[in-house]
Short mmCIF file of C-alpha atoms in Angstrom, two decimals:
data_model
loop_
_atom_site.label_atom_id
_atom_site.label_comp_id
_atom_site.label_asym_id
_atom_site.label_seq_id
_atom_site.Cartn_x
_atom_site.Cartn_y
_atom_site.Cartn_z
CA MET M 1 0.00 0.00 0.00
CA LYS M 2 1.36 3.39 -0.98
CA LEU M 3 0.17 6.48 0.86
CA HIS M 4 0.40 10.05 -0.37
CA SER M 5 0.61 12.95 2.04
CA ALA M 6 -1.88 15.73 1.39
CA SER M 7 -2.26 19.28 2.60
CA SER M 8 -4.33 19.16 5.76
CA LEU M 9 -5.46 22.77 5.86
CA SER M 10 -9.15 23.47 5.40
CA SER M 11 -11.46 26.43 5.61
CA ALA M 12 -13.14 27.29 8.87
CA PRO M 13 -16.85 26.47 9.16
CA CYS M 14 -19.40 29.16 8.46
CA TYR M 15 -21.17 30.82 11.35
CA ARG M 16 -24.94 31.23 10.89
CA GLY M 17 -27.10 32.85 13.50
CA SER M 18 -30.41 32.18 11.76
CA HIS M 19 -31.94 29.85 9.17
CA HIS M 20 -32.26 31.07 5.60
CA PRO M 21 -34.80 29.62 3.15
CA ASP M 22 -32.14 29.27 0.44
CA ILE M 23 -29.86 27.21 2.67
CA ILE M 24 -30.51 23.48 2.89
CA ASP M 25 -29.62 21.94 6.22
CA THR M 26 -28.03 18.51 5.98
CA PRO M 27 -27.41 16.19 8.92
CA SER M 28 -23.89 16.12 10.30
CA ALA M 29 -21.77 13.09 9.53
CA PRO M 30 -21.38 10.59 12.38
CA ALA M 31 -18.31 11.22 14.49
CA GLN M 32 -16.44 8.12 13.28
CA GLN M 33 -17.15 8.99 9.66
CA SER M 34 -15.83 12.52 10.21
CA LEU M 35 -12.66 11.04 11.70
CA LEU M 36 -12.16 8.70 8.74
CA HIS M 37 -12.62 11.55 6.29
CA GLY M 38 -10.15 13.69 8.25
CA LEU M 39 -7.54 10.94 8.22
CA SER M 40 -8.13 10.28 4.53
CA ARG M 41 -7.33 13.91 3.73
CA VAL M 42 -4.16 13.84 5.83
CA PHE M 43 -2.89 10.70 4.09
CA GLY M 44 -4.14 11.60 0.61
CA ILE M 45 -6.42 8.57 0.40
CA HIS M 46 -9.66 8.80 -1.57
CA LEU M 47 -12.43 6.87 0.16
CA ASN M 48 -15.25 5.33 -1.86
CA SER M 49 -18.03 2.84 -1.28
CA ASP M 50 -15.64 -0.12 -1.37
CA LEU M 51 -14.94 -1.04 2.26
CA ASN M 52 -12.64 -3.92 1.41
CA THR M 53 -9.56 -2.05 0.19
CA PRO M 54 -6.19 -2.03 2.00
CA GLU M 55 -6.45 1.75 2.31
CA TYR M 56 -9.82 1.58 4.02
CA HIS M 57 -8.63 -1.13 6.42
CA PHE M 58 -5.57 0.98 7.22
CA LEU M 59 -7.61 4.07 8.02
CA SER M 60 -10.13 2.04 10.03
CA ALA M 61 -7.35 0.53 12.15
CA LEU M 62 -5.78 3.94 12.62
CA SER M 63 -9.11 5.53 13.61
CA LEU M 64 -9.46 3.09 16.51
CA LEU M 65 -6.53 4.85 18.21
CA PHE M 66 -8.35 8.19 18.37
CA GLN M 67 -10.78 9.50 20.94
CA GLN M 68 -12.80 12.67 20.53
CA ARG M 69 -12.03 15.42 23.02
CA ARG M 70 -13.49 18.89 23.49
CA VAL M 71 -11.48 21.59 25.24
CA ASP M 72 -12.03 25.22 26.14
CA ALA M 73 -9.94 28.12 24.88
CA GLU M 74 -6.44 28.35 26.38
CA HIS M 75 -6.42 24.71 27.40
CA PRO M 76 -2.84 23.32 27.65
CA LEU M 77 -2.41 20.17 25.57
CA GLU M 78 1.38 19.68 25.61
CA ARG M 79 3.84 21.36 27.99
CA HIS M 80 7.56 22.05 27.84
CA ASP M 81 9.95 19.95 29.94
CA GLN M 82 7.61 16.98 29.41
CA PRO M 83 7.62 14.45 26.57
CA TRP M 84 5.01 15.30 23.94
CA SER M 85 2.68 12.30 24.16
CA ASN M 86 -0.21 12.69 21.71
CA VAL M 87 -1.26 13.23 18.10
CA TYR M 88 -4.12 15.68 17.46
CA LEU M 89 -6.43 15.87 14.48
CA VAL M 90 -8.27 19.19 14.62
CA GLN M 91 -11.95 18.79 13.81
CA TYR M 92 -12.82 22.31 14.91
CA GLY M 93 -10.83 25.14 16.47
CA ILE M 94 -7.35 26.62 16.42
CA LEU M 95 -4.23 25.48 18.31
CA ARG M 96 -0.96 27.34 18.72
CA LEU M 97 2.53 25.93 18.92
CA PHE M 98 4.90 28.09 20.95
CA ARG M 99 7.86 28.30 23.28
CA GLU M 100 7.79 30.07 26.62
CA ALA M 101 10.79 31.63 28.35
CA PRO M 102 11.22 31.47 32.17
CA SER M 103 10.25 35.15 32.19
CA GLY M 104 6.87 34.24 30.71
CA LYS M 105 7.59 35.74 27.30
CA THR M 106 6.33 33.52 24.49
CA ALA M 107 7.28 33.02 20.84
CA VAL M 108 4.48 31.63 18.66
CA HIS M 109 5.79 29.31 15.94
CA HIS M 110 2.66 28.07 14.22
CA PHE M 111 -1.14 27.92 14.29
CA PHE M 112 -3.10 24.79 13.40
CA SER M 113 -6.72 24.81 12.31
CA GLU M 114 -9.45 22.52 10.98
CA GLY M 115 -8.08 19.45 9.20
CA ASP M 116 -4.54 19.73 10.54
CA LEU M 117 -2.74 16.80 12.12
CA VAL M 118 -0.47 17.92 14.96
CA TRP M 119 2.26 15.66 16.30
CA PRO M 120 5.78 15.87 17.80
CA VAL M 121 7.74 16.40 14.61
CA PHE M 122 11.12 16.82 16.30
CA GLY M 123 12.77 13.97 18.18
CA ARG M 124 13.65 16.20 21.11
CA SER M 125 9.97 16.98 21.59
CA ARG M 126 9.38 13.35 22.51
CA THR M 127 11.73 13.59 25.51
CA ALA M 128 11.87 15.51 28.77
CA ARG M 129 13.98 18.10 26.92
CA ASN M 130 10.90 19.19 24.99
CA THR M 131 10.75 23.00 24.69
CA LEU M 132 7.48 23.23 22.74
CA CYS M 133 4.03 23.93 24.13
CA LEU M 134 0.68 23.29 22.46
CA THR M 135 -2.43 25.12 23.63
CA SER M 136 -5.91 25.71 22.24
CA VAL M 137 -6.56 29.26 21.06
CA THR M 138 -10.32 28.80 20.70
CA PRO M 139 -12.68 26.16 22.05
CA ALA M 140 -11.72 23.07 20.09
CA THR M 141 -12.98 19.63 19.14
CA LEU M 142 -10.05 17.28 18.66
CA TRP M 143 -9.36 13.67 17.85
CA VAL M 144 -6.55 12.53 20.13
CA ALA M 145 -4.33 9.45 19.87
CA ASP M 146 -1.24 8.22 21.68
CA PHE M 147 1.77 9.15 19.57
CA THR M 148 3.68 5.91 20.16
CA ALA M 149 0.70 3.79 19.10
CA PHE M 150 0.10 6.03 16.08
CA ARG M 151 3.69 5.74 14.91
CA SER M 152 3.76 1.97 15.48
CA THR M 153 0.61 1.52 13.38
CA LEU M 154 2.22 3.37 10.48
CA GLN M 155 5.53 1.54 10.87
CA ASN M 156 3.72 -1.80 10.79
CA GLN M 157 2.38 -0.95 7.34
CA GLY M 158 5.91 -1.39 5.99
CA ASP M 159 7.07 0.09 2.67
CA GLY M 160 8.41 3.18 4.41
CA VAL M 161 4.91 4.45 5.24
CA TRP M 162 5.97 6.14 8.46
CA THR M 163 9.16 7.57 6.95
CA ASN M 164 7.34 9.05 3.97
CA PHE M 165 4.55 10.46 6.12
CA ALA M 166 6.91 12.00 8.66
CA LEU M 167 9.23 13.44 6.03
CA ALA M 168 6.45 15.11 4.03
CA LEU M 169 4.85 16.86 7.00
CA THR M 170 8.20 17.75 8.58
CA GLU M 171 9.30 19.40 5.34
CA GLU M 172 6.00 21.28 5.08
CA LEU M 173 6.29 22.68 8.59
CA ALA M 174 9.98 23.48 8.14
CA GLU M 175 9.25 25.37 4.92
CA LEU M 176 6.51 27.45 6.55
CA THR M 177 8.73 28.21 9.54
CA SER M 178 11.78 29.16 7.48
CA MET M 179 9.71 31.42 5.21
CA ARG M 180 8.24 33.22 8.21
CA GLU M 181 11.70 33.72 9.72
CA PHE M 182 12.99 35.03 6.38
CA ARG M 183 10.15 37.55 6.27
CA LYS M 184 10.92 38.66 9.82
CA GLN M 185 14.47 39.43 8.79
CA THR M 186 13.78 41.05 5.41
CA LEU M 187 10.31 42.63 5.41
CA PRO M 188 8.99 45.59 7.42
CA ALA M 189 6.25 44.85 9.95
CA ARG M 190 3.56 46.54 7.85
CA GLU M 191 4.29 44.31 4.87
CA ARG M 192 4.31 41.18 7.05
CA TYR M 193 0.91 42.18 8.39
CA THR M 194 -0.41 42.66 4.84
CA LEU M 195 0.78 39.16 3.91
CA LEU M 196 -0.96 37.82 7.01
CA LEU M 197 -4.22 39.37 5.82
CA GLU M 198 -3.80 37.82 2.37
CA GLU M 199 -2.64 34.35 3.39
CA TYR M 200 -4.44 33.73 6.68
CA PRO M 201 -7.66 35.79 6.75
CA GLU M 202 -9.32 33.32 9.14
CA LEU M 203 -6.60 33.82 11.76
CA ILE M 204 -7.25 37.56 11.83
CA LYS M 205 -10.87 36.86 12.74
CA ARG M 206 -10.27 34.13 15.30
CA VAL M 207 -6.88 34.62 17.00
CA PRO M 208 -6.19 37.34 19.63
CA ASP M 209 -4.01 40.22 18.43
CA ASN M 210 -1.27 39.62 20.99
CA GLN M 211 -0.74 36.07 19.68
CA LEU M 212 -0.69 37.23 16.07
CA ALA M 213 1.83 39.90 17.05
CA SER M 214 4.10 37.24 18.54
CA TRP M 215 3.77 35.16 15.39
CA LEU M 216 4.74 38.12 13.21
CA GLY M 217 7.61 39.05 15.50
CA VAL M 218 6.34 42.48 16.57
CA VAL M 219 5.27 43.90 19.92
CA PRO M 220 1.49 44.18 20.48
CA ALA M 221 1.58 48.00 20.32
CA THR M 222 3.15 47.90 16.86
CA PHE M 223 0.66 45.30 15.70
CA SER M 224 -2.24 47.40 16.97
CA ARG M 225 -0.87 50.52 15.28
CA ILE M 226 -0.50 48.77 11.92
CA LYS M 227 -3.92 47.18 12.19
CA SER M 228 -5.54 50.54 12.93
CA ALA M 229 -3.69 52.25 10.08
CA LEU M 230 -4.81 49.63 7.55
CA ARG M 231 -8.37 49.29 8.81
CA GLY M 232 -10.80 50.50 6.20
CA ARG M 233 -8.12 50.59 3.51
CA PRO M 234 -9.70 50.11 0.07
#
């Protein structure tokens, strides 16, 4: 069986405060079906009506490792100085990956949203030397699995399934991180904010300004000043 990694980013759900006659309500998919679809997107597997394929059996076995979990905003999921223990598939909500200095100052490295799979990419993160923290930004609905069991299931598939999966997502995260650091060093804060508006419009709506400021590498006052200056710009 050959698996293909796929981009796991998806658009945030729409918010509707009232019913509209032109909108047809459809029942939500059962929880287990939503999990299977989420995993299929992560691994680049197209599911169809045939339930007897190796790909379907693989995803079904993998889904048994996950339990649904709902958390409030600012709920700590992984802490520094402790081994990162879980894998998270985000069904709804936003999570932030960051480091925190003894002084309390934080540096936000990445945000994860609907459809993202979050796991301890770096080997050090799986030990007591872990320096990364993972916390919910908004209330979140997550599918959570033990990382060791998750990795073992992929390794047992053979054919380099775990290696290919880990390499693809590690490279994706490394590319995003390196590009953001390059922009911090070469672009003025105003231009970085403009790129944030263009590339991550959902984050602007859903993430507090102080966290976005940390992600862009500016102090909150500068972020607020730029935001106010560009508000209402045609």
